[in-house]
Coordinates of C-alpha atoms (C1' of nucleotides) in Angstrom, one line a residue:
Chain A
M7 CA 90.0 5.6 125.5
D8 CA 92.6 6.6 128.0
T9 CA 92.0 10.2 128.5
P10 CA 93.1 11.0 132.0
A11 CA 92.0 14.3 133.1
S12 CA 95.7 15.5 133.2
A13 CA 96.6 14.7 129.7
P14 CA 93.7 14.2 127.1
K15 CA 94.7 17.1 124.7
S16 CA 92.7 16.1 121.7
A17 CA 95.0 18.4 119.5
R18 CA 92.3 20.7 119.3
R19 CA 92.4 21.2 123.0
M20 CA 96.0 21.7 122.9
V21 CA 95.8 24.8 120.5
R22 CA 92.8 26.0 122.5
E23 CA 94.9 26.0 125.6
E24 CA 97.6 27.6 124.0
L25 CA 95.6 30.5 122.5
T26 CA 93.9 30.8 126.0
R27 CA 97.2 31.3 127.3
R28 CA 98.2 33.6 124.8
I29 CA 95.2 35.8 125.4
A30 CA 95.8 35.9 129.0
D31 CA 99.6 36.8 128.5
T32 CA 98.7 39.7 126.1
A33 CA 96.0 40.9 128.5
R34 CA 98.5 40.8 131.5
A35 CA 101.0 42.8 129.3
H36 CA 98.2 45.4 128.7
L37 CA 97.2 45.5 132.2
A38 CA 100.8 46.2 133.3
R39 CA 100.7 49.2 130.8
S40 CA 97.4 50.8 131.2
G41 CA 95.7 49.3 134.5
P42 CA 92.6 47.3 134.8
S43 CA 90.3 49.8 133.5
G44 CA 92.3 50.3 130.5
L45 CA 92.3 46.6 129.6
S46 CA 90.4 46.3 126.4
L47 CA 89.4 43.2 124.9
R48 CA 89.5 44.5 121.5
A49 CA 93.0 45.8 121.7
V50 CA 94.1 42.2 123.0
A51 CA 92.4 40.9 120.0
R52 CA 94.0 43.1 117.6
E53 CA 97.5 42.5 118.9
L54 CA 96.9 38.8 118.4
G55 CA 95.5 39.4 115.0
M56 CA 92.1 38.0 115.5
A57 CA 88.4 39.4 115.4
S58 CA 87.4 40.7 118.6
S59 CA 84.4 38.6 118.7
A60 CA 86.9 35.5 118.4
V61 CA 88.1 36.1 121.9
Y62 CA 84.7 35.5 123.3
R63 CA 85.2 31.9 122.4
Y64 CA 87.8 31.6 125.0
F65 CA 86.7 34.2 127.8
P66 CA 83.0 34.8 128.0
S67 CA 83.5 38.2 129.1
R68 CA 86.1 40.8 130.3
D69 CA 85.4 39.9 133.8
A70 CA 86.2 36.3 133.1
L71 CA 89.5 37.4 131.8
L72 CA 90.2 39.5 134.8
T73 CA 89.3 36.6 137.0
T74 CA 92.1 34.6 135.2
L75 CA 94.5 37.4 135.7
I76 CA 93.6 37.7 139.4
M77 CA 94.0 34.0 139.9
D78 CA 97.4 34.1 138.2
A79 CA 98.4 37.1 140.4
Y80 CA 97.7 35.3 143.3
N81 CA 99.5 32.5 142.3
S82 CA 102.5 34.5 141.2
L83 CA 102.6 36.3 144.3
G84 CA 102.3 33.0 146.3
E85 CA 104.9 31.0 144.4
E86 CA 107.3 33.8 144.7
C87 CA 106.8 33.8 148.5
E88 CA 106.8 30.2 149.1
A89 CA 109.8 29.7 147.0
A90 CA 111.8 32.3 149.1
E91 CA 110.7 31.2 152.2
A92 CA 111.5 27.6 151.5
G93 CA 115.1 28.6 151.2
V94 CA 115.2 29.8 154.8
D95 CA 116.2 27.8 157.8
R96 CA 112.9 26.8 159.2
S97 CA 114.0 27.6 162.9
D98 CA 115.3 31.1 161.9
L99 CA 111.6 32.7 162.5
A100 CA 112.9 36.2 162.2
R101 CA 114.5 35.5 158.8
R102 CA 111.5 33.6 157.7
H103 CA 109.2 36.5 158.5
L104 CA 111.5 39.2 156.9
T105 CA 111.6 36.9 153.9
I106 CA 107.8 36.7 153.4
A107 CA 107.6 40.5 154.0
R108 CA 110.3 41.4 151.5
S109 CA 109.0 38.9 148.9
T110 CA 105.3 40.2 149.0
R111 CA 106.9 43.8 148.7
N112 CA 109.2 42.8 145.9
W113 CA 106.5 41.4 143.9
A114 CA 104.1 44.1 144.4
L115 CA 106.8 46.7 143.3
A116 CA 107.6 44.3 140.2
H117 CA 103.8 44.0 139.5
P118 CA 102.0 47.1 140.7
H119 CA 99.2 46.6 138.4
E120 CA 98.5 43.0 139.5
Y121 CA 99.0 43.9 142.9
A122 CA 96.3 46.6 142.6
L123 CA 94.1 43.9 140.9
I124 CA 94.2 41.6 144.0
Y125 CA 94.8 43.9 147.0
G126 CA 93.5 47.1 145.7
T127 CA 89.8 48.3 145.0
P128 CA 87.9 45.5 143.8
V129 CA 86.6 45.8 140.1
P130 CA 83.0 47.2 140.2
G131 CA 80.8 44.5 138.8
Y132 CA 83.1 41.7 139.6
Q133 CA 82.3 38.8 142.0
A134 CA 85.1 36.5 142.9
P135 CA 84.3 32.8 142.0
P136 CA 84.9 30.1 144.6
D137 CA 87.9 29.1 142.6
T138 CA 89.8 32.2 143.7
V139 CA 89.8 31.6 147.4
D140 CA 92.5 29.1 147.2
P141 CA 95.2 30.9 145.6
A142 CA 94.2 34.0 147.4
T143 CA 95.2 32.4 150.7
R144 CA 98.6 31.1 149.7
V145 CA 100.6 33.9 151.4
T146 CA 98.2 34.1 154.3
R147 CA 98.8 30.4 154.9
L148 CA 102.4 31.1 154.7
L149 CA 102.1 33.6 157.3
L150 CA 99.9 31.3 159.5
G151 CA 102.4 28.6 159.5
L152 CA 105.1 31.0 160.6
I153 CA 103.1 32.2 163.5
A154 CA 102.0 28.7 164.4
D155 CA 105.7 27.7 164.4
A156 CA 106.5 30.7 166.5
E157 CA 103.9 30.0 169.3
A158 CA 104.9 26.4 169.2
S159 CA 108.5 27.5 170.0
G160 CA 107.5 29.7 172.9
C161 CA 107.0 33.0 171.2
H162 CA 104.1 35.3 172.6
P163 CA 103.3 39.1 171.9
P164 CA 105.2 41.3 174.1
V165 CA 101.9 43.4 174.5
D166 CA 99.1 41.4 175.7
P167 CA 96.2 41.9 173.2
R168 CA 93.1 41.6 175.6
I169 CA 90.7 40.7 172.9
S170 CA 86.9 40.4 173.7
A171 CA 85.6 39.6 170.4
S172 CA 85.7 36.2 168.7
T173 CA 87.7 36.9 165.8
T174 CA 88.6 33.5 164.3
R175 CA 85.5 31.5 163.8
D176 CA 85.7 31.1 160.0
M177 CA 89.3 30.8 160.1
E178 CA 89.4 27.3 161.6
D179 CA 89.6 25.5 158.3
L180 CA 92.5 27.7 157.2
M181 CA 94.5 26.7 160.3
E182 CA 93.5 23.2 159.7
R183 CA 94.9 23.2 156.1
V184 CA 98.2 24.6 157.6
G185 CA 98.1 21.9 160.2
T186 CA 98.3 23.7 163.3
R187 CA 96.2 25.7 165.7
I188 CA 97.1 29.2 167.0
S189 CA 95.7 30.6 170.2
P190 CA 93.2 33.3 169.8
G191 CA 95.3 36.0 171.1
Y192 CA 98.3 35.1 169.1
L193 CA 96.1 34.9 165.9
F194 CA 94.5 38.2 166.7
V195 CA 97.8 40.0 166.9
S196 CA 98.9 38.2 163.6
L197 CA 95.9 39.7 161.9
G198 CA 97.1 43.0 162.8
L199 CA 100.5 42.3 161.6
W200 CA 99.0 40.9 158.3
A201 CA 96.9 44.1 157.9
Q202 CA 100.0 46.3 158.6
L203 CA 102.0 44.5 156.0
F204 CA 99.6 45.0 153.1
G205 CA 98.9 48.5 154.6
L206 CA 102.4 49.4 154.3
I207 CA 102.7 48.0 150.6
S208 CA 99.6 49.6 149.7
F209 CA 100.5 53.0 151.0
E210 CA 103.8 52.8 149.2
L211 CA 102.4 51.6 145.9
F212 CA 99.2 53.8 145.9
G213 CA 101.2 57.0 146.5
Q214 CA 100.3 57.7 150.2
F215 CA 104.0 57.7 151.2
N216 CA 105.0 60.3 148.5
N217 CA 106.6 63.1 150.1
V218 CA 106.5 61.3 153.6
V219 CA 108.7 58.4 153.4
E220 CA 111.9 58.5 151.1
A221 CA 114.3 55.6 151.9
R222 CA 111.7 53.0 151.2
D223 CA 113.6 49.8 151.2
D224 CA 115.3 50.6 154.5
F225 CA 112.0 51.9 155.9
F226 CA 110.2 48.7 155.0
D227 CA 112.8 46.4 156.4
D228 CA 112.8 48.2 159.6
Q229 CA 109.0 48.1 159.9
A230 CA 109.1 44.6 158.9
R231 CA 111.4 43.9 161.7
H232 CA 109.5 45.8 164.1
M233 CA 106.3 43.9 163.2
A234 CA 108.1 40.7 163.8
R235 CA 108.9 41.8 167.3
L236 CA 105.5 42.6 167.9
V237 CA 104.6 38.9 167.6
G238 CA 107.3 37.8 169.7
I239 CA 109.8 36.9 166.9
T240 CA 113.2 38.5 167.7
E241 CA 116.4 38.4 165.6
G242 CA 119.2 36.0 166.5
D243 CA 116.7 33.4 167.5
Chain B
M6 CA 81.6 97.8 143.7
D7 CA 82.4 96.1 146.9
T8 CA 83.3 92.6 145.6
P9 CA 85.5 90.8 148.1
A10 CA 86.8 87.4 147.2
S11 CA 84.5 85.9 149.3
A12 CA 81.3 87.2 147.9
P13 CA 81.7 88.7 144.3
K14 CA 79.0 86.5 142.8
S15 CA 78.0 88.3 139.5
A16 CA 74.7 86.5 139.2
R17 CA 76.1 84.4 136.4
R18 CA 78.9 83.3 138.6
M19 CA 76.3 82.2 141.2
V20 CA 74.3 80.1 138.9
R21 CA 77.6 78.6 137.5
E22 CA 78.9 77.6 141.2
E23 CA 75.2 76.2 141.8
L24 CA 75.4 74.1 138.8
T25 CA 79.0 73.1 139.2
R26 CA 78.0 71.9 142.7
R27 CA 74.9 70.0 141.2
I28 CA 77.1 68.2 138.8
A29 CA 79.6 67.1 141.6
D30 CA 76.6 65.9 143.7
T31 CA 75.2 63.9 141.0
A32 CA 78.6 62.5 140.1
R33 CA 79.0 61.7 143.7
A34 CA 75.6 59.8 143.7
H35 CA 76.6 57.8 140.6
L36 CA 79.8 56.9 142.1
A37 CA 78.3 55.5 145.3
R38 CA 76.1 53.2 142.8
S39 CA 78.6 52.2 140.3
G40 CA 82.1 53.0 141.5
P41 CA 84.7 55.2 139.8
S42 CA 85.0 53.5 136.7
G43 CA 81.4 53.5 136.2
L44 CA 81.1 57.0 136.6
S45 CA 79.8 58.5 133.3
L46 CA 79.9 62.0 132.4
R47 CA 77.1 61.4 129.9
A48 CA 74.9 59.8 132.4
V49 CA 75.5 62.6 134.8
A50 CA 74.5 65.1 132.1
R51 CA 71.4 63.0 131.2
E52 CA 70.3 63.1 134.8
L53 CA 70.7 66.8 135.0
G54 CA 68.8 67.1 131.7
M55 CA 71.7 68.9 129.8
A56 CA 73.7 68.1 126.8
S57 CA 76.9 65.9 127.7
S58 CA 79.1 68.6 126.0
A59 CA 77.6 71.2 128.2
V60 CA 79.2 69.5 131.3
Y61 CA 82.7 70.3 129.9
R62 CA 82.0 73.8 130.5
Y63 CA 82.1 73.1 134.1
F64 CA 84.6 70.4 134.3
P65 CA 87.4 70.1 131.6
S66 CA 87.4 66.3 131.7
R67 CA 86.4 63.3 133.5
D68 CA 89.6 63.3 135.5
A69 CA 88.9 66.8 136.7
L70 CA 85.5 65.8 138.1
L71 CA 87.1 63.0 139.9
T72 CA 89.7 65.3 141.4
T73 CA 86.9 67.3 142.9
L74 CA 85.2 64.2 144.3
I75 CA 88.5 63.0 145.6
M76 CA 89.1 66.6 147.3
D77 CA 85.6 66.4 148.7
A78 CA 86.1 62.9 150.0
Y79 CA 89.4 63.8 151.8
N80 CA 87.6 66.8 153.3
S81 CA 84.4 64.8 154.2
L82 CA 86.5 62.1 156.0
G83 CA 88.7 65.0 157.6
E84 CA 85.8 66.9 159.0
E85 CA 84.0 63.7 160.4
C86 CA 87.2 62.7 162.2
E87 CA 88.1 66.4 163.4
A88 CA 84.6 66.9 164.6
A89 CA 84.5 63.5 166.5
E90 CA 87.9 64.0 168.2
A91 CA 87.3 67.6 169.2
G92 CA 84.5 66.1 171.5
V93 CA 86.9 64.2 173.5
D94 CA 88.7 65.2 176.6
R95 CA 92.2 66.0 175.2
S96 CA 94.0 64.4 178.0
D97 CA 92.2 60.9 177.3
L98 CA 94.7 59.8 174.7
A99 CA 93.2 56.4 174.5
R100 CA 89.9 57.6 173.9
R101 CA 91.0 60.1 171.2
H102 CA 92.8 57.5 169.4
L103 CA 89.7 55.2 169.4
T104 CA 87.6 57.9 168.2
I105 CA 90.0 58.8 165.3
A106 CA 90.1 55.2 164.4
R107 CA 86.3 54.6 164.6
S108 CA 85.4 57.6 162.8
T109 CA 87.7 56.7 159.9
R110 CA 86.2 53.2 159.7
N111 CA 82.6 54.4 160.0
W112 CA 83.2 57.0 157.4
A113 CA 84.9 54.3 155.2
L114 CA 82.0 52.0 155.8
A115 CA 79.3 54.7 155.1
H116 CA 81.2 55.8 151.9
P117 CA 82.9 52.7 150.4
H118 CA 83.5 54.2 147.0
E119 CA 84.7 57.3 148.2
Y120 CA 87.2 55.6 150.4
A121 CA 88.3 53.4 147.5
L122 CA 88.7 56.7 145.6
I123 CA 91.3 58.0 148.1
Y124 CA 92.8 55.0 149.7
G125 CA 92.3 52.2 147.0
T126 CA 93.9 51.8 143.7
P127 CA 94.7 55.1 142.1
V128 CA 92.7 56.0 138.9
P129 CA 94.8 55.2 135.9
G130 CA 95.8 58.2 134.2
Y131 CA 95.0 60.5 137.0
Q132 CA 97.7 62.6 138.6
A133 CA 96.9 64.4 141.9
P134 CA 97.3 68.2 141.6
P135 CA 99.1 69.9 144.4
D136 CA 95.7 71.3 145.8
T137 CA 94.7 67.7 147.1
V138 CA 97.6 67.2 149.4
D139 CA 96.5 69.5 152.1
P140 CA 93.0 68.0 152.5
A141 CA 94.6 64.5 152.1
T142 CA 96.7 65.1 155.4
R143 CA 93.9 66.2 157.6
V144 CA 93.5 62.9 159.4
T145 CA 97.1 62.1 159.2
R146 CA 97.8 65.6 161.2
L147 CA 95.1 64.6 163.5
L148 CA 97.0 61.3 164.2
L149 CA 100.2 63.2 164.5
G150 CA 98.7 65.7 167.0
L151 CA 97.7 62.8 168.9
I152 CA 101.0 61.0 168.9
A153 CA 102.9 64.3 169.7
D154 CA 100.7 64.8 172.8
A155 CA 101.2 61.1 173.8
E156 CA 105.1 61.5 173.6
A157 CA 104.8 64.9 175.4
S158 CA 102.8 63.3 178.5
G159 CA 105.7 60.5 178.6
C160 CA 104.2 57.7 176.5
H161 CA 106.7 55.5 174.7
P162 CA 106.3 52.4 172.5
P163 CA 106.5 49.3 174.8
V164 CA 108.7 47.7 172.0
D165 CA 111.9 49.6 171.0
P166 CA 111.8 50.3 167.3
R167 CA 115.5 50.0 166.6
I168 CA 115.4 52.0 163.3
S169 CA 118.1 52.4 161.1
A170 CA 116.5 54.3 158.3
S171 CA 115.8 58.0 158.0
T172 CA 112.2 57.8 157.5
T173 CA 111.0 61.3 158.3
R174 CA 112.8 63.8 156.3
D175 CA 109.9 64.9 154.1
M176 CA 107.6 64.8 157.2
E177 CA 109.1 67.8 158.9
D178 CA 106.8 70.4 157.6
L179 CA 103.8 68.3 158.3
M180 CA 104.9 68.1 162.1
E181 CA 105.5 71.9 161.8
R182 CA 101.9 72.4 160.7
V183 CA 100.8 70.4 163.8
G184 CA 103.0 72.4 165.9
T185 CA 105.1 69.8 167.5
R186 CA 107.9 67.5 167.2
I187 CA 108.0 63.8 167.5
S188 CA 111.2 61.7 168.2
P189 CA 112.1 59.6 165.1
G190 CA 111.4 56.3 166.8
Y191 CA 108.2 57.3 168.1
L192 CA 107.1 58.6 164.6
F193 CA 108.3 55.5 163.0
V194 CA 106.2 53.4 165.2
S195 CA 103.3 55.8 164.4
L196 CA 103.6 55.2 160.9
G197 CA 103.2 51.6 161.4
L198 CA 100.2 52.3 163.2
W199 CA 99.0 54.4 160.4
A200 CA 99.5 51.6 157.9
Q201 CA 97.9 49.2 160.1
L202 CA 94.7 51.3 160.7
F203 CA 94.0 51.8 156.9
G204 CA 95.2 48.4 156.3
L205 CA 92.4 46.9 158.4
I206 CA 89.9 49.1 157.0
S207 CA 90.9 48.4 153.5
F208 CA 90.9 44.7 154.2
E209 CA 87.6 44.9 155.6
L210 CA 86.1 47.0 152.8
F211 CA 87.9 45.3 149.8
G212 CA 86.8 41.9 150.9
Q213 CA 90.0 40.3 152.3
F214 CA 88.3 39.7 155.7
N215 CA 85.3 37.6 154.1
N216 CA 85.1 34.4 155.7
V217 CA 88.1 35.4 158.0
V218 CA 86.8 37.9 160.3
E219 CA 83.2 38.1 161.4
A220 CA 82.5 40.2 164.4
R221 CA 83.8 43.1 162.6
D222 CA 82.9 46.0 165.0
D223 CA 84.4 44.2 167.9
F224 CA 87.3 43.0 166.0
F225 CA 88.1 46.6 164.8
D226 CA 87.6 48.0 168.4
D227 CA 89.9 45.4 169.8
Q228 CA 92.5 46.0 167.1
A229 CA 92.3 49.8 167.6
R230 CA 92.9 49.3 171.4
H231 CA 95.7 47.0 170.7
M232 CA 97.2 49.6 168.3
A233 CA 97.2 52.4 170.8
R234 CA 99.0 50.1 173.2
L235 CA 101.6 49.5 170.6
V236 CA 102.4 53.4 170.8
G237 CA 102.2 53.3 174.6
I238 CA 98.7 54.7 174.9
T239 CA 97.0 52.6 177.6
E240 CA 93.3 53.0 178.6
G241 CA 92.4 54.4 182.0
D242 CA 95.1 56.9 181.4
Chain C
dA6 C1' 85.1 7.1 104.0
dA7 C1' 81.2 10.1 104.2
dG8 C1' 78.0 12.8 106.6
dA9 C1' 76.7 15.1 111.0
dA10 C1' 77.7 17.8 114.9
dA11 C1' 80.6 20.6 117.2
dA12 C1' 84.0 24.3 117.5
dA13 C1' 85.9 28.4 115.8
dG14 C1' 86.7 32.5 113.2
dA15 C1' 85.2 36.9 110.8
dG16 C1' 82.0 40.7 110.3
dA17 C1' 78.3 43.7 111.0
dG18 C1' 75.7 45.9 114.2
dC19 C1' 73.9 47.9 118.8
dA20 C1' 74.5 50.9 122.9
dG21 C1' 77.4 52.9 125.3
dT22 C1' 81.8 56.0 126.5
dG23 C1' 85.2 60.5 126.5
dC24 C1' 85.9 64.4 124.1
dT25 C1' 86.1 68.0 120.3
dC26 C1' 84.1 71.2 116.9
dT27 C1' 80.8 74.0 115.2
dT28 C1' 76.6 76.5 115.5
dG29 C1' 73.3 79.4 117.7
dC30 C1' 71.7 81.9 121.9
dT31 C1' 72.2 84.7 126.1
dT32 C1' 74.3 87.6 129.3
dT33 C1' 77.8 90.7 130.6
dT34 C1' 80.9 94.3 129.6
dC35 C1' 82.4 98.4 127.2
Chain D
dG1 C1' 73.6 99.6 121.5
dA2 C1' 77.6 97.2 120.1
dA3 C1' 81.2 93.9 121.0
dA4 C1' 82.7 90.3 123.9
dA5 C1' 82.4 86.5 126.7
dG6 C1' 79.9 82.5 128.6
dC7 C1' 76.8 78.8 127.8
dA8 C1' 74.0 75.2 125.6
dA9 C1' 73.1 72.1 122.1
dG10 C1' 74.0 68.9 118.2
dA11 C1' 76.9 66.2 115.3
dG12 C1' 80.7 63.6 115.0
dC13 C1' 85.2 60.9 115.9
dA14 C1' 87.4 56.9 117.8
dC15 C1' 86.7 53.7 121.1
dT16 C1' 84.5 50.3 124.3
dG17 C1' 82.0 45.4 125.5
dC18 C1' 79.1 42.4 123.7
dT19 C1' 75.6 39.7 120.4
dC20 C1' 74.3 38.1 116.3
dT21 C1' 74.6 35.8 111.9
dC22 C1' 77.4 33.5 108.5
dT23 C1' 81.1 30.8 107.0
dT24 C1' 85.1 27.7 107.6
dT25 C1' 87.4 24.1 109.9
dT26 C1' 87.9 20.2 112.7
dT27 C1' 86.1 16.2 115.4
dC28 C1' 83.0 12.5 116.0
dT29 C1' 79.9 9.1 114.5
dT30 C1' 78.0 5.8 111.6

DNA sequence: AAGAAAAAGAGAGCAGTGCTCTTGCTTTTC
DNA sequence: GAAAAGCAAGAGCACTGCTCTCTTTTTCTT
């Protein structure tokens, strides 16, 4: 029988996938209200009108449900960033960077609990399965692509990094996927930029900027622009 | 009776304080093993050989216990950083910065769950009482003092920030406590450095650097040194 | 088409949680 | 010495994740 992996859908498989999706959606809604620790499998089942034990036919454990939400979150963030960056003139490096930074922050502000799920404290017993590593690197790959283009077009950090450590060993394959190579020094600076971007967002989201920074939008834009200049990307390029 | 606020200790008060301390210590030990969500009041009571309800005489709720642990964590980190930085020649700005950065990271690596408690995802229903704001700013104040000294001794960021936002309104009193003023541009760059420092530590601790960065110690030192140069602090000062 | 097999739902139950309330007991205070 | 306050313990409530059994429904095979 012709059952290609993409569309077998034996009628029962379809309703199963549908219900699986509905459970995940309901769980995501609960997550947005009560946070990860407040996510109750029973409450999800209750809202869907099914017995709590029935949910276990679809997700073997609460952690499995969380894994799905984590993957979805990574993909949601990745898609939004990719879509936004795709609409920018690829030679306008400054704009591309600002777009990625803004998209990430906007997504985080719109989905704080999902952001916390992927960039906050890891859930206690949870161990990320290998499937998550690919979606997790989507925005990272976007940044890497930008950095590679920047270096290719002659950008270089205004402050020499002077690195002594081999920082990029396991990053080779990531660069290979992006299709470019980046010099160690430039990559080193980019990792700092990466950490700073998510440090800023986490600080804002997790309350560290409360009573410290007030004009958050403008502040972030300024910081983003400054960060770009730290990797040699200047405006009006 | 001579009962100054520091040592009244009506014999019952003493045993109460002692038991309060023991509960917090046991809770901290449990926290280090199972994380914040795994912290069970009942388990703590069990280990201490008392009824779970008895614990509520000392901490009105689980959140109250967490508040204590959070304050302790801030103070523990603050003390360690302050002690380390105090032993450095105050004119050696680069060394002071590296010391603060290293101390923060080392403390975080030694107390990952406590770090997560204060710089990770905020606990869901938890609202930080005003008492926590002072311990929370100890390491921030340390950095501010360094930055102020740096600017006073003629340091300036090698890359002009070009800020347009008013970022520092509510920070005035913090600077006042440190006893110095910092120019907006310099402070702006310092906030970026602050975010980058904790971004790096969070990434390392929360697993974002898994399979990306391997020689963590050297990498962090390099990043720290680079960060210092981004605020105009150069080695061999 | 009929029977076997697989999948799905529902309910009871276990061990655990935070938290409250009531009941006794001890210590402090008047 | 009596009253007041502080403390410990236990029972109990409503909730959790998860497992087990039992029944129903759908699918696959002969």
